[in-house]
Amino acid sequence: GLPINGPTLTWPLFRMMSAASDGIMIAVIVLISVLVTLIALFCIRFTLLAKIEDDYREIGVMKAIGMRTSDIKGVYLTSYTVLAAFGSVLGLFLSLLLQGPMKESIRMNLGDGGGNTLGLMMGGAGVFLVFSFILLYVNGVLRRFRKISSVQAIRFGAGEESVSGVKRLRLSENRLVSTNLFLGIKDVLTRKRLYVTMLVVIVLASFIMILPQNLYNTISDDDFVSYMGVGSCDIRLDIQQTDGIDSKTAEIGEHMAADRGIEKYALFTTKVFRTRMEDGTVENVKVELGDHFAFPLQYAKGRMPMSENEIALSAINAEELGKDVGDKITLLTDYKEIPLTVCGIYSDITNGGKTSKAVFSDDFTGTAWSVICADLSDPKQLEDKIYEYGTRFSYAKVSSIDEYVSQTFGQTLRSVRISALTAAVVAVAITLLVTLLFMKLMVTKDRQSIAVMRSLGFTNLDIARQYMCRSVFVLAIGVVIGTLMAGTFGERLAGMVISSFGATTFHFTVNSLFTYFISPLIMLFAALIATSLATFRAGTVHIYEYIKE
């Protein structure tokens, strides 16, 4: 007994609205969290290896005086247990402080569901899991104590490093690049296994920076309207939850027909029909009737309806109804049955993703709402036309298509923008930290090599430049791989999330300036700063301390 044009909000639609805004932000944050945790393990590895290199001679002495390997491991494991416990507790405390602002949007949309105790328990369990995983990882890295020779450690203060020779790269035959650049690149190619860890981190950091930005560019792009089941137009008028929708729609159509400022327009009315499922149950189907040639959509499969016996379904609608292009569907009314053939499937993330489009005429079923789309003869008159139609037809919601997308998807845009900015900051911080730790490790491992180079006449600036070349070389390869991953695997990953809302033909809209220029430049700048800090004192190694033979 409720009116046909009443509110059509349902619990699945509320969940869809929440998932399309906060859900995307949560998905991005979870992805970043997993990648950052993985990168944190690499940072721990760098730090631990650098500490072992610093204490190499002391470890050799401890083994020489009879200390067991397990006892030596216990010394280091205890230190890292304390650090990991302190970091885990601090992280849990910070999460409790930040959960209020992070949950504000969800609380506004869905209310406070309670369950704070359960949430706290789950958070504590997650922290304990990360804490345990860190300790297991540290214990695995400390296994290299078994391979340390006490004689080697006491005599040289460093272990033997296995390298794969690059026979064709000889300094004497180099005529193309500077000596420092040649030696830097050759060191990377010679010790590939050592540098691959830093490469993986740079790849992940690039992925973290570029993927959310590509997602934001796609959602904020003008063409994203095609994923909302709406044709591209200049101005849109919505008429709903009022009396006489059909007559009011016709009134606006007559005015537009006489308006010279309107280049073309189309009237669309949405009606709710019923269809019988294979199991005998009856489901409601929202069908938008009108001239779909005027403002066409992009179809994932098939084409738009061209005759009165055809219907196009949104992706989610087609999935739930179990229909594909070429299948038959029958709409039920109080007066007759309407047999139709599915001619196309399109993306739509509005109205719970359950819509359909047809061109047949129906004068018996009530109208749920109507939409009028129009293109202007002069786009510069957009604001004036919005004001004119908004004032003349006060019962209609008048907006530009950009404003419609902003009002419909604005919360999602804000959430993804915040996630993209956060991801960029995290990626830069990761690049800075990892490069700093890795280059400090390399300087510690290369003390003997640095001493040899200094004895041959290399200056402190030459040595620093060689490390600069190493970090830039690895960074360049990592950024290229990370960018390719974000554009391929990242697009598929984002497409899986977006397609669950009804956008099956999802493709990234890439901001070439940011992706291919600004992003690599920022990461390069961070890597150079970190390398400069790490190699600041590399040239101060005393020759007599490390050249023994």
Coordinates of C-alpha atoms in Angstrom, one line a residue:
G1 CA 0.0 0.0 0.0
L2 CA 3.0 2.3 -0.1
P3 CA 3.4 4.9 -2.9
I4 CA 5.3 3.7 -6.0
N5 CA 7.6 6.8 -5.8
G6 CA 8.5 6.5 -2.1
P7 CA 12.0 6.0 -0.8
T8 CA 13.7 2.9 -2.3
L9 CA 16.4 2.6 0.4
T10 CA 17.1 -0.9 1.5
W11 CA 19.6 -2.5 3.8
P12 CA 21.7 -3.9 0.9
L13 CA 21.6 -0.4 -0.6
F14 CA 22.9 1.1 2.7
R15 CA 25.7 -1.4 2.7
M16 CA 26.5 -0.6 -0.9
M17 CA 26.7 3.1 -0.2
S18 CA 29.0 2.5 2.8
A19 CA 31.2 0.0 0.8
A20 CA 31.5 2.5 -2.1
S21 CA 32.8 5.2 0.2
D22 CA 34.4 3.9 3.4
G23 CA 34.9 0.4 2.0
I24 CA 37.3 1.6 -0.7
M25 CA 39.2 3.6 1.9
I26 CA 39.4 0.6 4.2
A27 CA 40.5 -1.6 1.3
V28 CA 43.3 0.8 0.4
I29 CA 44.4 1.1 4.1
V30 CA 44.4 -2.7 4.5
L31 CA 46.5 -3.1 1.3
I32 CA 49.0 -0.4 2.5
S33 CA 49.1 -2.0 6.0
V34 CA 50.1 -5.4 4.6
L35 CA 52.7 -3.9 2.3
V36 CA 54.1 -1.7 5.0
T37 CA 54.3 -4.7 7.4
L38 CA 56.3 -6.6 4.7
I39 CA 58.6 -3.6 4.2
A40 CA 59.0 -3.3 8.0
L41 CA 60.5 -6.8 8.0
F42 CA 63.0 -5.8 5.4
C43 CA 63.9 -2.7 7.5
I44 CA 64.4 -5.0 10.5
R45 CA 66.6 -7.2 8.4
F46 CA 68.7 -4.2 7.3
T47 CA 69.1 -3.0 10.9
L48 CA 69.9 -6.4 12.2
L49 CA 72.5 -7.2 9.5
A50 CA 74.1 -3.8 10.0
K51 CA 74.3 -4.5 13.8
I52 CA 75.8 -7.9 13.1
E53 CA 78.4 -6.4 10.8
D54 CA 79.3 -3.8 13.5
D55 CA 79.6 -6.5 16.2
Y56 CA 81.3 -9.1 13.9
R57 CA 84.6 -9.2 15.8
E58 CA 82.8 -9.3 19.2
I59 CA 80.7 -12.2 18.0
G60 CA 83.8 -14.0 16.9
V61 CA 85.4 -13.5 20.3
M62 CA 82.2 -14.8 22.1
K63 CA 82.3 -17.9 19.9
A64 CA 86.0 -18.3 20.5
I65 CA 85.6 -18.3 24.3
G66 CA 83.1 -21.0 24.2
M67 CA 79.7 -19.3 24.1
R68 CA 77.0 -21.3 22.3
T69 CA 75.4 -20.0 19.2
S70 CA 72.0 -20.1 21.0
D71 CA 73.3 -17.9 23.8
I72 CA 74.6 -15.3 21.4
K73 CA 71.3 -15.4 19.6
G74 CA 69.5 -15.0 22.9
V75 CA 71.3 -11.7 23.5
Y76 CA 70.1 -10.2 20.3
L77 CA 66.7 -11.8 20.4
T78 CA 66.1 -10.3 23.9
S79 CA 66.8 -6.8 22.7
Y80 CA 64.5 -7.1 19.7
T81 CA 61.8 -8.7 21.9
V82 CA 61.8 -5.6 24.1
L83 CA 61.8 -3.3 21.0
A84 CA 59.0 -5.2 19.3
A85 CA 56.9 -5.3 22.5
F86 CA 57.3 -1.6 23.0
G87 CA 56.5 -0.8 19.4
S88 CA 53.4 -3.1 19.4
V89 CA 52.0 -1.5 22.5
L90 CA 52.7 2.0 21.2
G91 CA 51.0 1.1 17.9
L92 CA 47.9 -0.3 19.6
F93 CA 47.7 2.9 21.7
L94 CA 48.0 5.1 18.6
S95 CA 45.3 3.0 16.8
L96 CA 42.9 3.6 19.7
L97 CA 43.5 7.4 19.5
L98 CA 42.9 7.4 15.7
Q99 CA 39.9 5.1 15.6
G100 CA 37.5 7.9 16.4
P101 CA 38.2 10.0 13.3
M102 CA 38.6 7.0 11.1
K103 CA 35.2 5.6 12.1
E104 CA 33.4 8.9 12.0
S105 CA 32.0 8.5 8.4
I106 CA 30.9 4.9 9.1
R107 CA 29.2 6.0 12.3
M108 CA 27.3 8.8 10.4
N109 CA 26.1 6.3 7.8
L110 CA 25.3 3.2 9.8
G111 CA 25.4 4.3 13.4
D112 CA 27.5 3.0 16.3
G113 CA 27.2 -0.8 16.2
G114 CA 28.8 -1.2 19.6
G115 CA 31.1 -4.1 19.8
N116 CA 34.0 -1.9 21.2
T117 CA 35.2 -4.8 23.3
L118 CA 35.3 -7.2 20.4
G119 CA 37.1 -4.6 18.3
L120 CA 39.7 -4.1 21.0
M121 CA 40.2 -7.8 21.3
M122 CA 40.6 -8.2 17.6
G123 CA 43.1 -5.3 17.5
G124 CA 45.1 -6.8 20.3
A125 CA 45.1 -10.2 18.5
G126 CA 46.4 -8.5 15.4
V127 CA 49.1 -6.7 17.3
F128 CA 50.2 -10.0 18.9
L129 CA 50.2 -11.7 15.6
V130 CA 52.5 -9.0 14.1
F131 CA 54.7 -9.2 17.3
S132 CA 55.1 -12.9 17.0
F133 CA 55.8 -12.8 13.3
I134 CA 58.6 -10.2 13.9
L135 CA 60.2 -12.4 16.5
L136 CA 60.1 -15.4 14.2
Y137 CA 61.6 -13.4 11.4
V138 CA 64.4 -12.0 13.7
N139 CA 65.1 -15.5 14.9
G140 CA 65.4 -16.7 11.3
V141 CA 67.9 -13.9 10.4
L142 CA 70.0 -14.7 13.5
R143 CA 70.6 -18.2 12.2
R144 CA 73.5 -16.8 10.2
F145 CA 75.5 -16.9 13.5
R146 CA 76.1 -20.6 12.7
K147 CA 78.1 -19.6 9.6
I148 CA 80.3 -17.1 11.4
S149 CA 83.9 -18.3 11.7
S150 CA 85.5 -17.1 14.9
V151 CA 89.0 -17.0 13.2
Q152 CA 87.6 -15.1 10.3
A153 CA 85.7 -12.6 12.5
I154 CA 88.6 -11.9 14.8
R155 CA 91.2 -11.6 12.0
F156 CA 89.3 -9.5 9.5
G157 CA 86.3 -8.2 11.5
A158 CA 84.0 -9.2 8.6
G159 CA 82.7 -12.3 6.9
E160 CA 83.5 -13.5 3.4
E161 CA 81.0 -12.4 0.9
S162 CA 80.1 -14.5 -2.1
V163 CA 79.8 -12.5 -5.3
S164 CA 79.0 -13.4 -8.8
G165 CA 81.6 -12.0 -11.1
V166 CA 80.7 -9.8 -14.1
K167 CA 83.6 -10.7 -16.3
R168 CA 82.7 -8.4 -19.2
L169 CA 82.6 -5.3 -17.1
R170 CA 86.2 -4.2 -16.8
L171 CA 87.2 -0.7 -15.7
S172 CA 90.1 -0.7 -18.0
E173 CA 87.8 -1.1 -21.0
N174 CA 85.3 1.5 -19.9
R175 CA 85.0 4.5 -22.3
L176 CA 81.4 5.4 -22.0
V177 CA 80.7 6.6 -18.4
S178 CA 82.6 8.0 -15.5
T179 CA 84.6 5.8 -13.2
N180 CA 82.4 6.3 -10.2
L181 CA 79.2 5.5 -12.2
F182 CA 80.8 2.4 -13.7
L183 CA 82.0 1.1 -10.3
G184 CA 78.6 1.8 -8.7
I185 CA 76.6 -0.1 -11.4
K186 CA 79.2 -2.9 -11.5
D187 CA 78.8 -3.4 -7.7
V188 CA 75.0 -3.7 -8.1
L189 CA 75.4 -6.3 -10.8
T190 CA 78.1 -8.2 -9.0
R191 CA 76.2 -8.5 -5.7
K192 CA 72.7 -8.9 -7.1
R193 CA 71.4 -11.1 -4.2
L194 CA 72.3 -8.3 -1.7
Y195 CA 70.6 -5.5 -3.7
V196 CA 67.5 -7.5 -4.6
T197 CA 66.1 -6.8 -1.1
M198 CA 66.3 -3.1 -1.6
L199 CA 64.8 -3.5 -5.1
V200 CA 61.8 -5.3 -3.7
V201 CA 61.2 -2.6 -1.1
I202 CA 61.4 0.1 -3.8
V203 CA 59.0 -1.8 -6.0
L204 CA 56.5 -2.1 -3.1
A205 CA 56.9 1.6 -2.2
S206 CA 56.3 2.7 -5.8
F207 CA 53.2 0.4 -5.8
I208 CA 51.9 2.0 -2.6
M209 CA 52.4 5.5 -4.0
I210 CA 50.9 5.0 -7.5
L211 CA 48.0 2.6 -7.0
P212 CA 45.8 4.8 -4.7
Q213 CA 46.7 7.9 -6.9
N214 CA 45.5 6.0 -10.1
L215 CA 42.4 5.0 -8.3
Y216 CA 41.6 8.6 -7.2
N217 CA 42.3 9.9 -10.7
T218 CA 39.9 7.3 -12.2
I219 CA 37.1 8.1 -9.8
S220 CA 37.5 11.9 -10.1
D221 CA 37.8 11.7 -13.9
D222 CA 34.9 13.1 -16.0
D223 CA 34.5 9.7 -17.8
F224 CA 33.8 8.0 -14.4
V225 CA 30.1 9.0 -14.9
S226 CA 29.9 6.1 -17.4
Y227 CA 30.3 3.7 -14.4
M228 CA 27.2 5.2 -12.8
G229 CA 24.8 4.2 -15.5
V230 CA 24.5 7.8 -16.7
G231 CA 25.2 9.1 -20.1
S232 CA 27.5 12.1 -20.4
C233 CA 25.6 15.4 -20.5
D234 CA 25.8 19.0 -19.4
I235 CA 22.8 19.3 -17.1
R236 CA 20.6 16.8 -15.3
L237 CA 17.2 17.2 -13.6
D238 CA 15.8 14.6 -11.2
I239 CA 12.1 14.5 -10.2
Q240 CA 11.2 12.1 -7.4
Q241 CA 9.1 11.8 -4.3
T242 CA 6.5 14.2 -5.6
D243 CA 3.0 14.0 -7.1
G244 CA 2.4 14.1 -10.9
I245 CA 5.8 13.0 -11.9
D246 CA 4.8 12.2 -15.5
S247 CA 3.0 15.6 -16.0
K248 CA 5.9 17.5 -14.5
T249 CA 8.4 15.6 -16.7
A250 CA 6.4 16.5 -19.8
E251 CA 6.2 20.1 -18.7
I252 CA 10.0 20.4 -18.5
G253 CA 10.3 18.5 -21.9
E254 CA 8.0 21.1 -23.5
H255 CA 10.0 24.0 -22.1
M256 CA 13.4 22.5 -23.3
A257 CA 11.9 21.9 -26.8
A258 CA 11.3 25.6 -27.1
D259 CA 14.6 26.7 -25.4
R260 CA 17.2 27.7 -27.9
G261 CA 19.9 27.3 -25.3
I262 CA 19.3 23.5 -25.2
E263 CA 21.0 21.6 -28.0
K264 CA 19.4 18.2 -27.3
Y265 CA 17.6 16.6 -24.4
A266 CA 16.0 13.3 -23.4
L267 CA 13.4 12.2 -20.9
F268 CA 13.8 9.0 -18.9
T269 CA 11.2 7.5 -16.5
T270 CA 12.0 4.7 -14.1
K271 CA 9.3 2.2 -13.3
V272 CA 9.3 -0.9 -11.1
F273 CA 8.2 -4.1 -12.7
R274 CA 8.3 -7.7 -11.4
T275 CA 9.9 -10.8 -12.9
R276 CA 9.6 -14.4 -11.9
M277 CA 12.8 -16.2 -11.0
E278 CA 13.6 -19.8 -11.9
D279 CA 12.8 -20.9 -8.4
G280 CA 9.3 -19.4 -8.6
T281 CA 10.0 -16.3 -6.5
V282 CA 9.2 -12.8 -7.7
E283 CA 11.8 -10.1 -7.8
N284 CA 11.4 -6.3 -8.5
V285 CA 13.2 -4.9 -11.5
K286 CA 13.8 -1.1 -11.9
V287 CA 13.6 -0.3 -15.7
E288 CA 14.5 3.1 -17.1
L289 CA 12.5 3.9 -20.2
G290 CA 13.4 6.5 -22.7
D291 CA 15.6 7.5 -25.7
H292 CA 18.9 5.9 -24.8
F293 CA 20.4 6.9 -28.1
A294 CA 20.6 10.6 -27.0
F295 CA 23.1 10.0 -24.2
P296 CA 24.6 6.5 -24.7
L297 CA 26.5 4.4 -22.2
Q298 CA 29.5 2.2 -22.6
Y299 CA 28.5 -1.4 -22.5
A300 CA 30.6 -4.3 -21.1
K301 CA 28.7 -6.7 -23.3
G302 CA 26.3 -6.3 -26.1
R303 CA 24.6 -3.0 -26.9
M304 CA 21.9 -0.6 -25.9
P305 CA 18.2 -1.6 -26.4
M306 CA 17.1 -0.6 -29.9
S307 CA 13.6 -2.2 -30.2
E308 CA 10.7 -2.6 -27.8
N309 CA 11.4 -6.3 -27.2
E310 CA 14.9 -5.7 -25.8
I311 CA 16.3 -4.8 -22.4
A312 CA 19.8 -4.0 -21.1
L313 CA 20.7 -5.0 -17.5
S314 CA 23.3 -3.6 -15.1
A315 CA 26.1 -6.0 -14.2
I316 CA 24.8 -6.8 -10.7
N317 CA 21.3 -7.1 -11.9
A318 CA 22.3 -9.5 -14.6
E319 CA 24.3 -11.6 -12.1
E320 CA 21.4 -11.8 -9.6
L321 CA 18.8 -12.6 -12.2
G322 CA 21.2 -15.1 -13.8
K323 CA 20.9 -13.5 -17.2
D324 CA 23.4 -12.9 -20.0
V325 CA 23.2 -11.3 -23.5
G326 CA 20.7 -13.3 -25.6
D327 CA 18.7 -14.6 -22.6
K328 CA 15.0 -14.1 -22.2
I329 CA 13.3 -12.2 -19.4
T330 CA 9.6 -11.5 -18.8
L331 CA 8.3 -8.5 -16.9
L332 CA 5.0 -8.9 -15.0
T333 CA 2.4 -6.1 -14.7
D334 CA -1.1 -6.0 -13.4
Y335 CA -2.3 -5.9 -17.0
K336 CA 0.0 -8.0 -19.1
E337 CA 3.3 -9.8 -19.4
I338 CA 6.2 -8.2 -21.4
P339 CA 8.6 -10.7 -22.9
L340 CA 12.1 -9.2 -23.5
T341 CA 15.5 -10.3 -24.7
V342 CA 18.7 -9.1 -22.9
C343 CA 20.7 -7.1 -25.5
G344 CA 23.4 -5.6 -23.3
I345 CA 25.1 -5.5 -19.9
Y346 CA 26.5 -2.2 -18.6
S347 CA 28.2 -0.9 -15.4
D348 CA 26.2 0.9 -12.8
I349 CA 27.0 1.7 -9.2
T350 CA 23.9 3.6 -8.4
N351 CA 20.6 2.3 -6.9
G352 CA 22.5 -0.7 -5.4
G353 CA 23.8 -1.5 -8.8
K354 CA 20.4 -3.0 -9.8
T355 CA 19.0 -1.1 -12.8
S356 CA 18.0 -1.8 -16.4
K357 CA 17.2 0.1 -19.5
A358 CA 14.5 -0.4 -22.2
V359 CA 12.6 1.6 -24.9
F360 CA 9.1 0.1 -24.8
S361 CA 6.1 2.2 -23.8
D362 CA 4.0 1.6 -20.7
D363 CA 1.1 3.8 -19.7
F364 CA -0.2 1.6 -16.8
T365 CA 2.6 1.2 -14.3
G366 CA 3.3 4.1 -12.0
T367 CA 6.5 6.1 -12.3
A368 CA 9.0 5.8 -9.4
W369 CA 11.2 8.8 -10.6
S370 CA 12.2 10.5 -13.8
V371 CA 15.4 12.1 -15.1
I372 CA 15.9 14.7 -17.8
C373 CA 19.4 15.0 -19.4
A374 CA 20.4 17.9 -21.7
D375 CA 23.3 19.3 -23.6
L376 CA 23.7 23.1 -23.9
S377 CA 24.3 25.0 -27.1
D378 CA 26.8 27.1 -25.2
P379 CA 28.5 25.3 -22.2
K380 CA 29.4 28.7 -20.8
Q381 CA 25.7 29.2 -19.9
L382 CA 25.8 26.2 -17.6
E383 CA 25.5 28.2 -14.3
D384 CA 22.8 30.4 -15.8
K385 CA 20.7 27.4 -17.0
I386 CA 21.0 25.7 -13.7
Y387 CA 19.7 28.8 -11.9
E388 CA 16.9 29.3 -14.5
Y389 CA 15.6 25.7 -14.4
G390 CA 16.1 25.4 -10.7
T391 CA 14.0 28.6 -10.1
R392 CA 11.3 27.8 -12.7
F393 CA 10.9 24.1 -11.8
S394 CA 11.4 24.1 -8.0
Y395 CA 10.2 20.5 -7.7
A396 CA 13.2 19.2 -9.7
K397 CA 16.7 18.8 -8.5
V398 CA 18.8 20.6 -11.0
S399 CA 22.6 20.1 -11.2
S400 CA 25.5 19.8 -13.6
I401 CA 26.7 16.3 -14.3
D402 CA 29.9 17.1 -12.4
E403 CA 27.9 18.2 -9.4
Y404 CA 25.7 15.1 -9.6
V405 CA 28.8 12.9 -9.5
S406 CA 30.2 14.9 -6.6
Q407 CA 27.0 14.7 -4.6
T408 CA 26.6 11.0 -5.4
F409 CA 30.2 9.9 -5.0
G410 CA 31.7 12.8 -3.1
Q411 CA 32.4 10.8 0.1
T412 CA 34.2 8.2 -1.9
L413 CA 36.3 10.8 -3.6
R414 CA 37.3 12.4 -0.3
S415 CA 38.1 9.0 1.3
V416 CA 40.2 7.9 -1.7
R417 CA 42.0 11.3 -1.8
I418 CA 42.9 11.0 1.8
S419 CA 44.1 7.4 1.3
A420 CA 46.2 8.5 -1.8
L421 CA 47.9 11.4 0.1
T422 CA 48.6 9.1 3.1
A423 CA 50.0 6.4 0.8
A424 CA 52.3 8.9 -0.9
V425 CA 53.7 10.1 2.4
V426 CA 54.2 6.5 3.6
A427 CA 55.9 5.6 0.3
V428 CA 58.3 8.5 0.6
A429 CA 59.0 7.7 4.3
I430 CA 59.7 4.1 3.4
T431 CA 62.0 5.0 0.5
L432 CA 63.9 7.4 2.8
L433 CA 64.2 4.9 5.7
V434 CA 65.0 1.8 3.7
T435 CA 67.6 3.5 1.6
L436 CA 69.2 5.0 4.7
L437 CA 69.3 1.6 6.5
F438 CA 70.5 -0.3 3.4
M439 CA 73.3 2.2 2.6
K440 CA 74.4 2.2 6.2
L441 CA 74.6 -1.6 6.0
M442 CA 76.6 -1.4 2.7
V443 CA 79.1 1.2 4.2
T444 CA 79.6 -1.1 7.2
K445 CA 80.1 -4.2 4.9
D446 CA 82.4 -2.3 2.5
R447 CA 84.8 -0.8 5.1
Q448 CA 87.7 -2.9 3.8
S449 CA 86.9 -2.0 0.2
I450 CA 86.6 1.7 1.1
A451 CA 90.0 1.5 2.7
V452 CA 91.5 0.0 -0.5
M453 CA 89.9 2.7 -2.7
R454 CA 91.2 5.4 -0.4
S455 CA 94.7 3.9 -0.6
L456 CA 94.4 4.0 -4.4
G457 CA 93.5 7.8 -4.4
F458 CA 89.7 7.9 -4.4
T459 CA 88.4 10.9 -2.5
N460 CA 85.5 11.0 0.0
L461 CA 83.4 12.6 -2.8
D462 CA 84.2 9.8 -5.2
I463 CA 83.2 7.2 -2.7
A464 CA 79.9 9.0 -1.9
R465 CA 79.2 9.3 -5.6
Q466 CA 79.6 5.6 -6.1
Y467 CA 77.0 4.9 -3.5
M468 CA 74.7 7.5 -5.1
C469 CA 75.0 5.7 -8.4
R470 CA 74.1 2.4 -6.7
S471 CA 71.0 3.7 -5.0
V472 CA 69.8 5.6 -8.1
F473 CA 70.4 2.5 -10.3
V474 CA 68.4 0.3 -8.0
L475 CA 65.7 3.0 -7.5
A476 CA 65.2 3.4 -11.3
I477 CA 64.7 -0.3 -11.8
G478 CA 62.4 -0.5 -8.8
V479 CA 60.2 2.5 -9.8
V480 CA 59.8 1.1 -13.4
I481 CA 58.7 -2.3 -12.0
G482 CA 56.5 -0.8 -9.4
T483 CA 54.8 1.5 -11.9
L484 CA 54.2 -1.5 -14.3
M485 CA 52.8 -3.5 -11.4
A486 CA 50.4 -0.7 -10.3
G487 CA 49.2 -0.3 -13.9
T488 CA 48.6 -4.1 -14.4
F489 CA 48.2 -6.1 -11.2
G490 CA 47.0 -2.9 -9.3
E491 CA 44.3 -2.2 -11.9
R492 CA 43.1 -5.8 -11.7
L493 CA 43.1 -5.6 -7.9
A494 CA 41.1 -2.3 -7.9
G495 CA 38.9 -3.6 -10.6
M496 CA 37.9 -6.6 -8.4
V497 CA 36.8 -4.2 -5.7
I498 CA 35.0 -1.7 -8.0
S499 CA 33.3 -4.5 -10.0
S500 CA 31.7 -5.7 -6.7
F501 CA 29.8 -2.4 -6.8
G502 CA 28.7 -2.9 -10.4
A503 CA 31.5 -1.4 -12.5
T504 CA 32.6 -4.3 -14.6
T505 CA 34.5 -2.4 -17.3
F506 CA 36.8 -0.7 -14.8
H507 CA 40.1 0.7 -16.3
F508 CA 42.5 3.1 -14.7
T509 CA 42.7 6.8 -15.8
V510 CA 46.4 7.5 -15.3
N511 CA 47.8 11.0 -14.4
S512 CA 50.9 10.7 -16.6
L513 CA 52.6 13.8 -15.0
F514 CA 52.3 12.3 -11.5
T515 CA 52.9 8.7 -12.3
Y516 CA 55.8 9.0 -14.7
F517 CA 57.5 12.2 -13.6
I518 CA 56.6 13.6 -10.1
S519 CA 56.4 10.3 -8.3
P520 CA 59.8 9.0 -9.5
L521 CA 61.3 12.4 -8.9
I522 CA 60.1 12.5 -5.3
M523 CA 61.4 9.0 -4.6
L524 CA 64.7 9.9 -6.2
F525 CA 65.0 13.0 -4.1
A526 CA 64.3 10.9 -0.9
A527 CA 66.8 8.2 -2.0
L528 CA 69.5 10.8 -2.6
I529 CA 69.0 12.5 0.8
A530 CA 69.1 9.1 2.5
T531 CA 72.2 8.0 0.6
S532 CA 73.9 11.3 1.5
L533 CA 73.2 10.9 5.2
A534 CA 74.3 7.2 5.1
T535 CA 77.6 7.8 3.3
F536 CA 78.5 11.1 5.0
R537 CA 81.3 9.5 6.9
A538 CA 82.1 6.7 4.5
G539 CA 85.3 8.3 3.4
T540 CA 86.6 8.7 7.0
V541 CA 87.5 5.0 7.2
H542 CA 91.1 4.6 8.5
I543 CA 93.2 2.7 6.0
Y544 CA 95.4 1.1 8.6
E545 CA 92.5 -0.5 10.4
Y546 CA 91.2 -2.6 7.5
I547 CA 94.2 -3.3 5.3
K548 CA 96.0 -6.1 7.1
E549 CA 97.7 -7.9 4.3

